[in-house]
Amino acid sequence: MGRVTAIDIDQAAAVLRAGGLVALPTETVYGLGANAEDAAAVSRIFQVKGRPASHPLIVHIAGAEQLDAWVKNVPEAARLLAEHFWPGPLTLVLRRGARVPMEATGGLETVAVRVPDHPLALALLEAFGGGITAPSANRFGSVSPTTADDVRAELGDAVDFVLDGGRCEVGVESTIVDVTGDTPAILRPGGVAREDLEAVLGHPLAVPVTSGVRVPGQHPSHYAPRARVVLVEPQKVIAEAEIAVGLGHRVGVFLPAAFAGAPVKAHAVLEVPVSMAAHARGLYASLRELDQKGCDVIVASLPTEEGLGLAIANRLRRAAGPRTTV
């Protein structure tokens, strides 16, 4: 990580004002940012990522006090969640305000908004003085970047400025909660655990399989490495890897913590941390590492879907999803 100065922040803000794209660190993953009110700049995000125009973006703002400037009809549940979890890895889906162009919402009258918990992201938002649309800074559907080097390797000079804030602390994207209906619902699990949200709201939260509200990360194949991801039960990981090796594949393995140290016939073996926070923090880096080592098959298992395990399982399922042309 290079030392970021106030001059760097001012330069990044100037790039945004001029309609350019800035890669910025957040606590979750690196985002590809544009002026949220500049429809042409927002459209350029879709071009650089190869992202379908129907897939909405998240608008990042500097604080909960700015919420009413970007959305309308804010329910009490949204204010309560913002009070407890912002800045942080929580995104709220609300009714779009007039400042948000339709290009940023995928043509919807709803918009996803959050306040990132990273000092450089917050400094940039303050210096810029507006909202920043920022999906993950990678090609659409591929593994999200958790370092500035990941961004540079994947997007190169398509990004006008890169703020290097080191490795992201959370490592998976924000939890997305729809608060436009009568009952809040989790549309994408992420860095804020379902249990913590329920504790604040005082009631269970639904996690619908499908939703009428489109949000980031819902495509069947997402967060995917080049290698094919195969998911099996934890006790079958070693045997599945050996079968794939026998078929001639270069196999990477996410070895469950319960089997740490066990011999595995594979090209590369990465042991899964016991801590779900550590697992989430390193998930995307591990997928990238196995790609870089030339693996064409990755064998993994799903964690228990509690706490951050719910988000990790979601990402692994998407990574293993069917890969169709969008």
XYZ file of C-alpha atoms in Angstrom:
326
model
C 0.000 0.000 0.000
C 1.346 3.416 -0.930
C 0.960 6.315 1.454
C -2.156 8.231 0.400
C -1.998 11.992 0.958
C -4.541 14.809 0.972
C -3.253 15.683 -2.505
C -4.221 12.182 -3.683
C -7.707 12.600 -2.226
C -8.122 15.991 -3.905
C -6.902 14.573 -7.213
C -9.347 11.677 -6.994
C -12.189 14.105 -6.233
C -11.175 16.211 -9.258
C -11.278 13.098 -11.454
C -14.830 12.385 -10.279
C -15.924 15.979 -10.965
C -14.491 15.709 -14.476
C -16.553 12.586 -15.189
C -13.754 10.089 -14.609
C -13.615 6.786 -12.757
C -11.822 6.264 -9.439
C -11.107 2.903 -7.801
C -11.555 3.382 -4.071
C -11.090 1.103 -1.072
C -13.970 0.274 1.216
C -14.107 -2.093 4.170
C -15.791 -4.704 1.938
C -14.119 -4.681 -1.512
C -12.652 -2.056 -3.855
C -15.276 -0.059 -5.724
C -15.226 1.496 -9.192
C -16.538 4.953 -8.438
C -18.197 7.687 -10.506
C -20.121 10.859 -9.745
C -23.552 9.495 -8.827
C -25.285 12.457 -10.500
C -23.364 12.237 -13.782
C -25.324 9.889 -16.048
C -22.503 9.682 -18.612
C -19.924 8.780 -15.940
C -22.266 6.195 -14.458
C -22.777 4.678 -17.905
C -18.997 4.419 -18.303
C -18.896 2.134 -15.228
C -21.120 -0.323 -17.061
C -18.909 -0.158 -20.163
C -15.664 -0.736 -18.252
C -17.075 -3.623 -16.216
C -19.036 -5.194 -19.067
C -22.017 -5.000 -16.729
C -25.591 -5.243 -18.053
C -27.309 -1.846 -17.848
C -30.234 -3.451 -16.010
C -28.056 -4.254 -12.975
C -28.340 -1.375 -10.464
C -25.423 0.206 -8.645
C -24.927 1.289 -5.020
C -24.693 4.985 -4.195
C -22.148 5.711 -1.459
C -22.711 8.768 0.715
C -20.685 10.341 3.521
C -23.174 9.967 6.371
C -26.695 8.993 7.397
C -27.607 12.672 7.675
C -27.392 12.861 3.841
C -29.923 10.102 3.274
C -32.909 12.372 2.677
C -30.989 14.235 -0.028
C -30.767 11.061 -2.118
C -33.940 9.095 -1.400
C -37.555 9.713 -0.446
C -40.036 8.205 1.984
C -37.455 6.906 4.459
C -39.149 4.466 6.890
C -38.216 4.279 10.554
C -36.687 0.835 10.072
C -34.202 2.334 7.608
C -33.237 5.110 10.017
C -32.807 2.606 12.827
C -30.550 0.380 10.760
C -28.535 3.350 9.502
C -28.052 4.577 13.071
C -26.673 1.220 14.205
C -24.670 0.050 11.176
C -23.412 3.132 9.306
C -20.636 3.587 8.504
C -20.448 -0.104 7.742
C -21.145 -2.963 5.323
C -24.906 -2.444 5.123
C -26.771 -1.245 2.028
C -30.375 -0.061 2.208
C -32.762 -0.193 -0.752
C -35.088 2.821 -0.722
C -37.212 4.916 -3.077
C -35.087 6.862 -5.556
C -34.728 10.601 -5.045
C -34.488 13.108 -7.885
C -30.671 13.360 -7.639
C -30.174 9.740 -8.648
C -30.181 9.150 -12.424
C -32.014 6.133 -13.772
C -28.709 4.890 -15.216
C -27.568 4.166 -11.648
C -30.699 2.212 -10.719
C -31.004 -0.068 -13.736
C -34.204 1.760 -14.645
C -35.820 1.134 -11.256
C -37.499 3.630 -8.939
C -35.492 2.176 -6.061
C -31.874 2.897 -5.204
C -29.328 1.113 -3.017
C -27.436 3.408 -0.615
C -24.707 2.929 1.970
C -22.015 4.711 4.008
C -18.665 2.890 3.694
C -16.484 2.311 6.749
C -13.057 3.118 5.332
C -11.135 6.319 6.099
C -10.070 6.890 2.486
C -13.555 6.325 1.097
C -15.015 8.729 3.648
C -12.271 11.284 2.988
C -12.974 11.100 -0.736
C -16.723 11.477 -0.216
C -16.116 14.542 1.943
C -13.664 16.114 -0.514
C -15.911 15.352 -3.475
C -19.009 16.667 -1.749
C -21.481 14.347 -3.443
C -22.511 10.741 -3.851
C -20.356 8.104 -5.545
C -21.785 5.116 -7.389
C -19.351 2.263 -6.878
C -19.864 -1.393 -7.791
C -16.903 -3.707 -7.300
C -13.888 -2.697 -9.400
C -13.677 -5.813 -11.571
C -15.140 -7.278 -14.733
C -18.777 -8.250 -14.343
C -19.249 -11.654 -12.734
C -15.611 -12.225 -11.791
C -13.959 -12.309 -8.368
C -14.244 -9.022 -6.502
C -10.993 -7.121 -5.769
C -9.760 -6.747 -2.203
C -6.477 -4.949 -3.002
C -5.487 -2.108 -5.312
C -3.235 -4.545 -7.196
C -6.305 -6.689 -7.963
C -7.948 -3.632 -9.541
C -4.897 -2.715 -11.601
C -4.442 -6.295 -12.808
C -8.036 -6.603 -13.973
C -9.014 -3.133 -15.193
C -5.650 -1.534 -16.002
C -5.824 1.953 -17.483
C -9.600 1.802 -17.863
C -9.586 3.347 -14.365
C -8.494 6.986 -14.251
C -7.234 6.954 -10.651
C -6.641 4.260 -8.028
C -6.644 5.031 -4.297
C -4.603 2.339 -2.560
C -6.034 1.698 0.897
C -4.447 -1.683 1.482
C -6.326 -4.955 1.856
C -10.050 -4.728 2.607
C -10.933 -5.722 6.172
C -14.310 -7.430 5.633
C -13.589 -9.031 2.277
C -17.153 -9.707 1.096
C -19.682 -7.184 -0.119
C -22.248 -5.388 2.014
C -25.504 -6.894 3.205
C -28.385 -5.476 1.146
C -31.682 -4.922 2.948
C -34.859 -3.867 1.149
C -36.784 -1.426 3.336
C -39.314 -0.317 0.726
C -41.993 -2.794 1.784
C -43.933 -3.454 4.959
C -41.264 -5.821 6.288
C -37.506 -5.432 5.686
C -35.911 -8.311 3.786
C -32.299 -9.325 3.108
C -31.745 -9.364 -0.652
C -28.031 -10.175 -0.403
C -26.233 -11.448 2.706
C -22.942 -9.721 3.406
C -20.726 -8.039 5.960
C -23.470 -7.383 8.530
C -24.859 -10.631 9.921
C -28.549 -11.431 9.733
C -28.585 -12.064 13.475
C -27.266 -8.555 14.211
C -29.887 -6.945 11.996
C -32.646 -8.933 13.679
C -31.396 -7.939 17.118
C -31.721 -4.257 16.220
C -35.089 -4.558 14.483
C -36.537 -6.892 17.096
C -37.995 -9.404 14.643
C -36.842 -12.063 12.142
C -35.769 -11.016 8.655
C -36.804 -12.842 5.518
C -34.171 -13.878 2.974
C -36.308 -14.330 -0.156
C -35.074 -16.657 -2.888
C -36.318 -14.200 -5.506
C -37.302 -10.565 -5.264
C -39.073 -7.972 -7.394
C -36.265 -5.555 -6.541
C -33.089 -6.033 -8.570
C -29.882 -5.493 -6.612
C -26.180 -6.210 -7.166
C -24.920 -9.786 -6.892
C -28.084 -11.632 -7.939
C -26.864 -13.105 -11.231
C -26.663 -16.941 -11.062
C -22.921 -16.840 -11.790
C -21.111 -14.149 -9.856
C -17.892 -13.686 -7.869
C -16.498 -16.436 -10.093
C -12.844 -17.336 -10.715
C -11.714 -18.713 -14.060
C -11.581 -22.184 -12.526
C -14.809 -24.162 -12.227
C -15.981 -24.296 -8.601
C -17.382 -27.594 -7.316
C -19.223 -27.622 -3.983
C -19.512 -30.817 -1.913
C -20.080 -31.771 1.710
C -17.029 -31.059 3.935
C -16.278 -34.741 4.456
C -16.233 -35.313 0.669
C -13.789 -32.534 -0.297
C -10.653 -34.718 -0.260
C -12.253 -37.561 -2.213
C -13.775 -35.170 -4.782
C -10.383 -33.543 -5.310
C -8.754 -36.908 -5.942
C -11.459 -37.813 -8.473
C -10.879 -34.537 -10.336
C -7.105 -35.088 -10.313
C -7.674 -38.550 -11.731
C -9.630 -36.985 -14.591
C -6.635 -34.838 -15.469
C -7.613 -31.558 -13.842
C -5.315 -29.133 -12.034
C -7.232 -29.023 -8.767
C -7.308 -26.397 -6.067
C -8.834 -27.279 -2.718
C -10.421 -25.251 0.055
C -9.699 -27.716 2.848
C -12.212 -27.413 5.710
C -10.732 -26.575 9.114
C -11.914 -29.923 10.503
C -9.517 -31.678 8.096
C -6.542 -29.320 8.489
C -3.257 -31.138 7.943
C -4.827 -34.112 6.198
C -3.003 -35.301 3.052
C -4.749 -34.156 -0.130
C -3.942 -35.133 -3.700
C -4.246 -31.769 -5.470
C -2.262 -29.105 -7.296
C -2.857 -26.531 -4.533
C -4.422 -26.741 -1.081
C -5.610 -23.762 0.987
C -6.824 -24.440 4.509
C -10.054 -22.684 5.485
C -9.700 -20.594 8.667
C -11.772 -21.533 11.688
C -12.851 -17.897 12.064
C -15.639 -16.904 9.677
C -14.336 -13.325 9.704
C -10.931 -14.549 8.545
C -12.562 -16.833 5.971
C -14.569 -13.919 4.538
C -11.549 -11.598 4.543
C -9.482 -14.048 2.522
C -12.149 -15.653 0.330
C -11.648 -13.634 -2.848
C -7.875 -13.526 -2.460
C -7.891 -17.329 -2.192
C -9.993 -17.727 -5.342
C -7.623 -15.403 -7.209
C -4.605 -17.309 -5.872
C -5.891 -20.637 -7.156
C -6.536 -19.072 -10.557
C -3.001 -17.705 -10.600
C -1.649 -21.158 -9.776
C -3.300 -22.529 -12.883
C -6.091 -24.533 -11.280
C -9.014 -25.322 -13.563
C -11.182 -26.906 -10.841
C -11.669 -25.683 -7.269
C -13.255 -28.053 -4.751
C -14.863 -26.418 -1.723
C -17.611 -26.862 0.843
C -20.100 -24.445 2.355
C -19.731 -23.187 5.920
C -22.521 -23.237 8.466
C -24.866 -20.452 7.406
C -24.710 -18.430 10.593
C -23.133 -15.011 11.023
C -20.729 -14.289 8.163
C -21.108 -17.915 7.085
C -24.351 -16.933 5.341
C -22.509 -14.435 3.128
C -19.618 -16.813 2.430
C -22.013 -19.577 1.405
C -23.858 -17.152 -0.866
C -20.622 -16.136 -2.621
C -19.454 -19.718 -3.067
C -22.812 -20.763 -4.520
C -22.669 -17.876 -6.996
C -19.052 -18.728 -7.854
C -20.190 -22.289 -8.603
C -23.252 -21.139 -10.565
C -23.962 -21.836 -14.238
C -21.915 -19.569 -16.493
C -24.100 -18.278 -19.262
C -23.647 -15.321 -21.581
C -25.432 -12.224 -20.269
